[in-house]
PDB file of C-alpha atoms in Angstrom:
ATOM      1  CA  ASP A 483     -87.170-230.440 -39.612  1.00 65.00           C
ATOM      2  CA  ALA A 484     -89.430-228.962 -42.195  1.00 81.00           C
ATOM      3  CA  GLY A 485     -88.956-231.854 -44.560  1.00 94.00           C
ATOM      4  CA  VAL A 486     -88.416-231.921 -48.205  1.00 97.00           C
ATOM      5  CA  ILE A 487     -88.971-228.657 -49.521  1.00 98.00           C
ATOM      6  CA  GLN A 488     -89.678-227.978 -53.627  1.00 98.00           C
ATOM      7  CA  SER A 489     -90.052-224.745 -55.504  1.00 97.00           C
ATOM      8  CA  PRO A 490     -92.005-223.500 -57.020  1.00 98.00           C
ATOM      9  CA  ARG A 491     -95.322-225.357 -55.883  1.00 97.00           C
ATOM     10  CA  HIS A 492     -96.733-224.714 -59.642  1.00 98.00           C
ATOM     11  CA  GLU A 493     -94.988-223.404 -62.804  1.00 98.00           C
ATOM     12  CA  VAL A 494     -96.819-222.413 -66.178  1.00 98.00           C
ATOM     13  CA  THR A 495     -94.275-221.806 -68.796  1.00 97.00           C
ATOM     14  CA  GLU A 496     -94.683-221.569 -72.770  1.00 97.00           C
ATOM     15  CA  MET A 497     -93.274-224.188 -74.817  1.00 97.00           C
ATOM     16  CA  GLY A 498     -89.612-223.678 -75.708  1.00 97.00           C
ATOM     17  CA  GLN A 499     -88.720-221.956 -72.278  1.00 98.00           C
ATOM     18  CA  GLU A 500     -86.204-223.072 -69.851  1.00 98.00           C
ATOM     19  CA  VAL A 501     -87.637-224.541 -66.140  1.00 98.00           C
ATOM     20  CA  THR A 502     -85.668-225.337 -63.376  1.00 98.00           C
ATOM     21  CA  LEU A 503     -87.334-226.715 -60.414  1.00 98.00           C
ATOM     22  CA  ARG A 504     -85.654-226.713 -57.123  1.00 98.00           C
ATOM     23  CA  CYS A 505     -85.287-229.173 -54.110  1.00 98.00           C
ATOM     24  CA  LYS A 506     -83.868-228.795 -50.511  1.00 98.00           C
ATOM     25  CA  PRO A 507     -83.437-232.360 -48.894  1.00 97.00           C
ATOM     26  CA  ILE A 508     -83.698-232.943 -45.347  1.00 95.00           C
ATOM     27  CA  SER A 509     -80.766-232.308 -43.219  1.00 94.00           C
ATOM     28  CA  GLY A 510     -78.562-235.166 -42.780  1.00 92.00           C
ATOM     29  CA  HIS A 511     -80.032-237.002 -45.761  1.00 93.00           C
ATOM     30  CA  ASP A 512     -77.496-237.870 -48.384  1.00 91.00           C
ATOM     31  CA  TYR A 513     -79.758-239.718 -51.039  1.00 93.00           C
ATOM     32  CA  LEU A 514     -81.896-237.316 -53.051  1.00 96.00           C
ATOM     33  CA  PHE A 515     -84.464-238.616 -55.574  1.00 96.00           C
ATOM     34  CA  TRP A 516     -86.515-236.893 -58.434  1.00 98.00           C
ATOM     35  CA  TYR A 517     -89.676-238.458 -59.590  1.00 97.00           C
ATOM     36  CA  ARG A 518     -92.216-237.584 -62.016  1.00 97.00           C
ATOM     37  CA  GLN A 519     -95.875-238.303 -61.956  1.00 97.00           C
ATOM     38  CA  THR A 520     -97.910-238.280 -65.311  1.00 94.00           C
ATOM     39  CA  MET A 521    -101.073-239.771 -65.987  1.00 90.00           C
ATOM     40  CA  MET A 522     -99.538-242.223 -68.646  1.00 88.00           C
ATOM     41  CA  ARG A 523     -96.310-243.391 -66.792  1.00 89.00           C
ATOM     42  CA  GLY A 524     -97.478-242.961 -63.073  1.00 91.00           C
ATOM     43  CA  LEU A 525     -94.473-242.587 -60.833  1.00 95.00           C
ATOM     44  CA  GLU A 526     -91.102-242.893 -62.038  1.00 96.00           C
ATOM     45  CA  LEU A 527     -87.718-242.358 -61.057  1.00 95.00           C
ATOM     46  CA  LEU A 528     -85.716-239.710 -63.430  1.00 97.00           C
ATOM     47  CA  ILE A 529     -82.377-239.727 -61.516  1.00 96.00           C
ATOM     48  CA  TYR A 530     -80.915-239.996 -57.890  1.00 94.00           C
ATOM     49  CA  PHE A 531     -77.642-238.796 -56.123  1.00 95.00           C
ATOM     50  CA  ASN A 532     -75.860-240.013 -53.322  1.00 93.00           C
ATOM     51  CA  ASN A 533     -73.380-237.715 -51.380  1.00 93.00           C
ATOM     52  CA  ASN A 534     -74.095-234.885 -54.196  1.00 95.00           C
ATOM     53  CA  VAL A 535     -73.077-237.509 -56.953  1.00 95.00           C
ATOM     54  CA  PRO A 536     -75.357-238.894 -59.749  1.00 95.00           C
ATOM     55  CA  ILE A 537     -75.390-242.552 -59.541  1.00 92.00           C
ATOM     56  CA  ASP A 538     -78.606-243.417 -61.950  1.00 92.00           C
ATOM     57  CA  ASP A 539     -79.792-240.843 -64.535  1.00 94.00           C
ATOM     58  CA  SER A 540     -81.070-243.774 -66.524  1.00 93.00           C
ATOM     59  CA  GLY A 541     -84.597-242.352 -66.301  1.00 93.00           C
ATOM     60  CA  MET A 542     -84.059-239.115 -67.429  1.00 95.00           C
ATOM     61  CA  PRO A 543     -86.182-239.076 -70.733  1.00 89.00           C
ATOM     62  CA  GLU A 544     -83.963-236.770 -73.100  1.00 87.00           C
ATOM     63  CA  ASP A 545     -80.924-234.742 -73.119  1.00 92.00           C
ATOM     64  CA  ARG A 546     -83.334-231.899 -72.472  1.00 96.00           C
ATOM     65  CA  PHE A 547     -83.380-232.631 -68.940  1.00 97.00           C
ATOM     66  CA  SER A 548     -80.456-232.201 -66.559  1.00 97.00           C
ATOM     67  CA  ALA A 549     -80.112-232.196 -62.781  1.00 98.00           C
ATOM     68  CA  LYS A 550     -77.617-231.020 -60.779  1.00 97.00           C
ATOM     69  CA  MET A 551     -76.867-231.228 -56.876  1.00 97.00           C
ATOM     70  CA  PRO A 552     -74.188-228.594 -56.150  1.00 97.00           C
ATOM     71  CA  ASN A 553     -74.104-229.377 -52.134  1.00 95.00           C
ATOM     72  CA  ALA A 554     -75.942-231.419 -49.659  1.00 94.00           C
ATOM     73  CA  SER A 555     -78.777-228.947 -49.096  1.00 95.00           C
ATOM     74  CA  PHE A 556     -79.994-228.297 -52.970  1.00 96.00           C
ATOM     75  CA  SER A 557     -80.576-229.595 -56.181  1.00 98.00           C
ATOM     76  CA  THR A 558     -81.984-228.553 -59.313  1.00 98.00           C
ATOM     77  CA  LEU A 559     -83.710-229.905 -62.318  1.00 98.00           C
ATOM     78  CA  LYS A 560     -83.883-228.455 -65.453  1.00 98.00           C
ATOM     79  CA  ILE A 561     -85.556-228.739 -68.531  1.00 98.00           C
ATOM     80  CA  GLN A 562     -84.521-226.874 -71.818  1.00 97.00           C
ATOM     81  CA  PRO A 563     -86.239-226.319 -74.091  1.00 96.00           C
ATOM     82  CA  SER A 564     -89.684-227.337 -72.303  1.00 97.00           C
ATOM     83  CA  GLU A 565     -92.343-229.196 -74.475  1.00 97.00           C
ATOM     84  CA  PRO A 566     -95.716-229.723 -73.414  1.00 97.00           C
ATOM     85  CA  ARG A 567     -95.202-233.372 -73.133  1.00 96.00           C
ATOM     86  CA  ASP A 568     -93.156-232.389 -70.051  1.00 97.00           C
ATOM     87  CA  SER A 569     -96.177-230.860 -68.260  1.00 97.00           C
ATOM     88  CA  ALA A 570     -96.391-233.656 -65.138  1.00 98.00           C
ATOM     89  CA  VAL A 571     -96.070-233.433 -61.115  1.00 98.00           C
ATOM     90  CA  TYR A 572     -92.153-233.475 -60.268  1.00 98.00           C
ATOM     91  CA  PHE A 573     -91.245-234.886 -57.039  1.00 98.00           C
ATOM     92  CA  CYS A 574     -87.831-234.570 -54.729  1.00 98.00           C
ATOM     93  CA  ALA A 575     -87.526-237.020 -52.243  1.00 96.00           C
ATOM     94  CA  SER A 576     -84.898-237.750 -49.607  1.00 95.00           C
ATOM     95  CA  ASN A 577     -83.636-240.371 -47.216  1.00 91.00           C
ATOM     96  CA  TYR A 578     -80.515-241.360 -45.340  1.00 85.00           C
ATOM     97  CA  PRO A 579     -78.278-244.430 -45.868  1.00 77.00           C
ATOM     98  CA  GLY A 580     -80.143-247.443 -44.575  1.00 75.00           C
ATOM     99  CA  GLY A 581     -83.537-245.993 -43.882  1.00 79.00           C
ATOM    100  CA  THR A 582     -86.341-247.757 -44.808  1.00 78.00           C
ATOM    101  CA  GLU A 583     -88.435-245.025 -46.373  1.00 87.00           C
ATOM    102  CA  ALA A 584     -88.018-241.828 -48.507  1.00 92.00           C
ATOM    103  CA  PHE A 585     -89.585-238.767 -47.743  1.00 95.00           C
ATOM    104  CA  PHE A 586     -91.169-236.696 -50.562  1.00 97.00           C
ATOM    105  CA  GLY A 587     -91.701-232.891 -51.118  1.00 97.00           C
ATOM    106  CA  GLN A 588     -95.236-231.628 -52.066  1.00 97.00           C
ATOM    107  CA  GLY A 589     -94.436-231.491 -55.620  1.00 98.00           C
ATOM    108  CA  THR A 590     -93.997-228.840 -58.411  1.00 98.00           C
ATOM    109  CA  ARG A 591     -96.647-228.852 -60.720  1.00 98.00           C
ATOM    110  CA  LEU A 592     -95.580-227.975 -64.556  1.00 98.00           C
ATOM    111  CA  THR A 593     -97.369-227.141 -67.069  1.00 98.00           C
ATOM    112  CA  VAL A 594     -95.992-226.322 -70.469  1.00 98.00           C
ATOM    113  CA  VAL A 595     -98.287-224.547 -72.999  1.00 97.00           C
TER     114      VAL A 595
ATOM    115  CA  ASP B 464     -92.729-253.167 -69.011  1.00 73.00           C
ATOM    116  CA  GLN B 465     -94.763-252.432 -65.916  1.00 85.00           C
ATOM    117  CA  GLN B 466     -92.582-254.339 -63.163  1.00 94.00           C
ATOM    118  CA  VAL B 467     -95.147-253.651 -60.227  1.00 97.00           C
ATOM    119  CA  LYS B 468     -98.870-253.528 -60.719  1.00 96.00           C
ATOM    120  CA  GLN B 469    -102.003-252.346 -58.823  1.00 97.00           C
ATOM    121  CA  ASN B 470    -104.876-254.180 -61.062  1.00 92.00           C
ATOM    122  CA  SER B 471    -107.420-252.174 -59.273  1.00 95.00           C
ATOM    123  CA  PRO B 472    -107.935-248.357 -60.065  1.00 95.00           C
ATOM    124  CA  SER B 473    -110.267-247.700 -57.112  1.00 97.00           C
ATOM    125  CA  LEU B 474    -111.746-249.107 -54.443  1.00 98.00           C
ATOM    126  CA  SER B 475    -114.861-248.186 -52.199  1.00 98.00           C
ATOM    127  CA  VAL B 476    -115.101-249.304 -48.459  1.00 98.00           C
ATOM    128  CA  GLN B 477    -117.634-248.630 -45.826  1.00 98.00           C
ATOM    129  CA  GLU B 478    -116.067-247.156 -42.482  1.00 98.00           C
ATOM    130  CA  GLY B 479    -115.149-249.720 -40.186  1.00 98.00           C
ATOM    131  CA  ARG B 480    -114.985-252.548 -42.524  1.00 98.00           C
ATOM    132  CA  ILE B 481    -111.223-254.075 -44.036  1.00 98.00           C
ATOM    133  CA  SER B 482    -109.803-252.498 -47.000  1.00 98.00           C
ATOM    134  CA  ILE B 483    -107.706-254.745 -48.988  1.00 98.00           C
ATOM    135  CA  LEU B 484    -105.429-253.322 -51.748  1.00 98.00           C
ATOM    136  CA  ASN B 485    -103.308-255.765 -53.773  1.00 98.00           C
ATOM    137  CA  CYS B 486    -100.083-255.067 -55.680  1.00 98.00           C
ATOM    138  CA  ASP B 487     -98.128-257.786 -57.950  1.00 98.00           C
ATOM    139  CA  TYR B 488     -94.552-257.730 -59.159  1.00 97.00           C
ATOM    140  CA  THR B 489     -92.520-259.235 -61.949  1.00 96.00           C
ATOM    141  CA  ASN B 490     -89.023-258.599 -60.983  1.00 94.00           C
ATOM    142  CA  SER B 491     -87.348-261.005 -58.738  1.00 93.00           C
ATOM    143  CA  MET B 492     -84.743-258.650 -57.644  1.00 92.00           C
ATOM    144  CA  PHE B 493     -86.751-256.998 -55.405  1.00 93.00           C
ATOM    145  CA  ASP B 494     -85.953-257.299 -51.969  1.00 91.00           C
ATOM    146  CA  TYR B 495     -87.943-254.260 -50.359  1.00 93.00           C
ATOM    147  CA  PHE B 496     -91.679-253.194 -50.650  1.00 95.00           C
ATOM    148  CA  LEU B 497     -93.384-250.357 -49.597  1.00 96.00           C
ATOM    149  CA  TRP B 498     -96.749-248.757 -49.406  1.00 97.00           C
ATOM    150  CA  TYR B 499     -97.126-244.991 -49.602  1.00 97.00           C
ATOM    151  CA  LYS B 500    -100.507-242.837 -49.395  1.00 98.00           C
ATOM    152  CA  LYS B 501    -100.910-239.820 -51.200  1.00 97.00           C
ATOM    153  CA  TYR B 502    -103.517-237.093 -50.692  1.00 96.00           C
ATOM    154  CA  PRO B 503    -104.134-234.407 -53.460  1.00 93.00           C
ATOM    155  CA  ALA B 504    -101.774-231.657 -53.888  1.00 91.00           C
ATOM    156  CA  GLU B 505     -99.281-233.505 -51.707  1.00 95.00           C
ATOM    157  CA  GLY B 506     -96.335-235.615 -51.893  1.00 96.00           C
ATOM    158  CA  PRO B 507     -96.473-239.446 -51.113  1.00 97.00           C
ATOM    159  CA  THR B 508     -96.120-240.380 -47.360  1.00 96.00           C
ATOM    160  CA  PHE B 509     -94.637-243.587 -45.918  1.00 95.00           C
ATOM    161  CA  LEU B 510     -97.112-245.879 -45.034  1.00 97.00           C
ATOM    162  CA  ILE B 511     -95.797-249.377 -44.299  1.00 97.00           C
ATOM    163  CA  SER B 512     -93.051-251.619 -45.654  1.00 95.00           C
ATOM    164  CA  ILE B 513     -91.888-255.674 -45.370  1.00 96.00           C
ATOM    165  CA  SER B 514     -88.326-257.134 -46.531  1.00 93.00           C
ATOM    166  CA  SER B 515     -88.626-259.887 -48.556  1.00 94.00           C
ATOM    167  CA  ILE B 516     -87.299-262.094 -45.844  1.00 94.00           C
ATOM    168  CA  LYS B 517     -90.556-261.587 -44.321  1.00 96.00           C
ATOM    169  CA  ASP B 518     -94.260-262.522 -45.198  1.00 97.00           C
ATOM    170  CA  LYS B 519     -95.985-259.932 -42.625  1.00 98.00           C
ATOM    171  CA  ASN B 520     -95.492-257.008 -40.818  1.00 98.00           C
ATOM    172  CA  GLU B 521     -98.178-255.106 -38.962  1.00 98.00           C
ATOM    173  CA  ASP B 522     -98.516-251.518 -37.551  1.00 97.00           C
ATOM    174  CA  GLY B 523    -101.339-250.616 -35.936  1.00 97.00           C
ATOM    175  CA  ARG B 524    -104.344-250.688 -38.178  1.00 98.00           C
ATOM    176  CA  PHE B 525    -101.998-251.746 -41.193  1.00 98.00           C
ATOM    177  CA  THR B 526    -100.587-254.945 -42.123  1.00 98.00           C
ATOM    178  CA  VAL B 527     -98.631-255.691 -45.269  1.00 98.00           C
ATOM    179  CA  PHE B 528     -98.520-259.302 -46.547  1.00 98.00           C
ATOM    180  CA  LEU B 529     -96.111-260.671 -49.138  1.00 98.00           C
ATOM    181  CA  ASN B 530     -96.344-263.779 -50.906  1.00 97.00           C
ATOM    182  CA  LYS B 531     -92.774-264.233 -52.824  1.00 96.00           C
ATOM    183  CA  SER B 532     -93.798-267.182 -54.836  1.00 96.00           C
ATOM    184  CA  ALA B 533     -96.871-265.501 -56.123  1.00 97.00           C
ATOM    185  CA  LYS B 534     -94.740-262.480 -56.481  1.00 97.00           C
ATOM    186  CA  HIS B 535     -97.806-260.769 -54.821  1.00 98.00           C
ATOM    187  CA  LEU B 536     -98.731-257.976 -51.725  1.00 97.00           C
ATOM    188  CA  SER B 537    -101.479-256.632 -50.015  1.00 98.00           C
ATOM    189  CA  LEU B 538    -102.359-254.014 -47.597  1.00 98.00           C
ATOM    190  CA  HIS B 539    -104.925-254.623 -45.392  1.00 98.00           C
ATOM    191  CA  ILE B 540    -106.618-251.741 -43.180  1.00 98.00           C
ATOM    192  CA  VAL B 541    -108.773-252.564 -40.182  1.00 98.00           C
ATOM    193  CA  PRO B 542    -110.737-250.731 -39.179  1.00 98.00           C
ATOM    194  CA  SER B 543    -110.982-248.393 -42.197  1.00 98.00           C
ATOM    195  CA  GLN B 544    -111.905-244.830 -41.541  1.00 98.00           C
ATOM    196  CA  PRO B 545    -112.848-241.922 -44.031  1.00 97.00           C
ATOM    197  CA  GLY B 546    -109.617-240.284 -43.661  1.00 96.00           C
ATOM    198  CA  ASP B 547    -108.022-243.203 -44.986  1.00 98.00           C
ATOM    199  CA  SER B 548    -109.489-242.098 -48.239  1.00 98.00           C
ATOM    200  CA  ALA B 549    -106.221-241.524 -50.585  1.00 98.00           C
ATOM    201  CA  VAL B 550    -104.430-242.900 -53.354  1.00 97.00           C
ATOM    202  CA  TYR B 551    -102.368-245.962 -52.247  1.00 98.00           C
ATOM    203  CA  PHE B 552     -98.924-246.717 -54.074  1.00 98.00           C
ATOM    204  CA  CYS B 553     -97.279-250.134 -53.947  1.00 97.00           C
ATOM    205  CA  ALA B 554     -93.684-249.779 -54.617  1.00 96.00           C
ATOM    206  CA  ALA B 555     -90.375-251.694 -54.636  1.00 95.00           C
ATOM    207  CA  SER B 556     -86.768-251.379 -54.418  1.00 92.00           C
ATOM    208  CA  ASP B 557     -83.987-253.752 -55.681  1.00 86.00           C
ATOM    209  CA  ALA B 558     -81.171-251.444 -54.134  1.00 74.00           C
ATOM    210  CA  GLY B 559     -79.975-254.100 -51.750  1.00 68.00           C
ATOM    211  CA  GLY B 560     -80.447-252.169 -48.718  1.00 62.00           C
ATOM    212  CA  THR B 561     -78.526-249.195 -50.133  1.00 66.00           C
ATOM    213  CA  SER B 562     -81.154-247.120 -50.375  1.00 74.00           C
ATOM    214  CA  TYR B 563     -84.757-247.446 -50.291  1.00 74.00           C
ATOM    215  CA  GLY B 564     -85.538-244.335 -51.966  1.00 80.00           C
ATOM    216  CA  LYS B 565     -84.899-246.325 -55.395  1.00 85.00           C
ATOM    217  CA  LEU B 566     -88.614-247.103 -56.131  1.00 92.00           C
ATOM    218  CA  THR B 567     -90.587-248.430 -58.685  1.00 95.00           C
ATOM    219  CA  PHE B 568     -93.995-247.732 -58.053  1.00 96.00           C
ATOM    220  CA  GLY B 569     -97.765-249.043 -59.209  1.00 97.00           C
ATOM    221  CA  GLN B 570    -100.163-246.999 -60.689  1.00 96.00           C
ATOM    222  CA  GLY B 571    -102.086-246.596 -57.477  1.00 97.00           C
ATOM    223  CA  THR B 572    -105.445-247.438 -56.116  1.00 97.00           C
ATOM    224  CA  ILE B 573    -107.853-244.607 -55.108  1.00 97.00           C
ATOM    225  CA  LEU B 574    -109.596-245.741 -51.844  1.00 98.00           C
ATOM    226  CA  THR B 575    -112.664-244.122 -50.633  1.00 98.00           C
ATOM    227  CA  VAL B 576    -113.844-245.228 -47.208  1.00 98.00           C
ATOM    228  CA  HIS B 577    -117.744-243.983 -46.988  1.00 97.00           C
ATOM    229  CA  PRO B 578    -119.002-242.901 -43.418  1.00 93.00           C
TER     230      PRO B 578
END
């Protein structure tokens, strides 16, 4: 398997624009996680899904953030409208039930100017 | 409130010597602990883990120790190699075994191993 695949790797956008980040989990994994890494807050969990259903979105910072998982092989994280403080590296991760580690994608570096 | 803390932002070690990375936590509900390694421009990769019912887990050059009473864990790397130079994250899970991907991370420690 190619691992967790995220796209794009880099995104630069202007404040106020909509941004969509994409993730393809490892086949067979039924947990999917979105994390964000910033200098101030480190790596923090935003939301996670089990069998395509959102389980815990308490880490989503504001209503401007939304995430979906329409099927087992695809998830999106959307920011609308984007703000400069959303600039960060966003990671997607997946694991299988009972699996003792999560597998991370390479991340999307988002810059909002 | 930072529930997982890595108080040393950086550590420098000579090749062949031992590297010891430390981590403290405050949440008594954490039942599983993991160490991840991260290279620049890559995602974190799993290194080693330990359940709260154990006090030691070893995998090759890597050993993790857990002291529950002190809410402290440490990662030992022996011998250290230049390829070990990376950022090391301590992480903890309170998911009760339902998913070890629901993690609370420390801030990370930059390990540099000098040849």
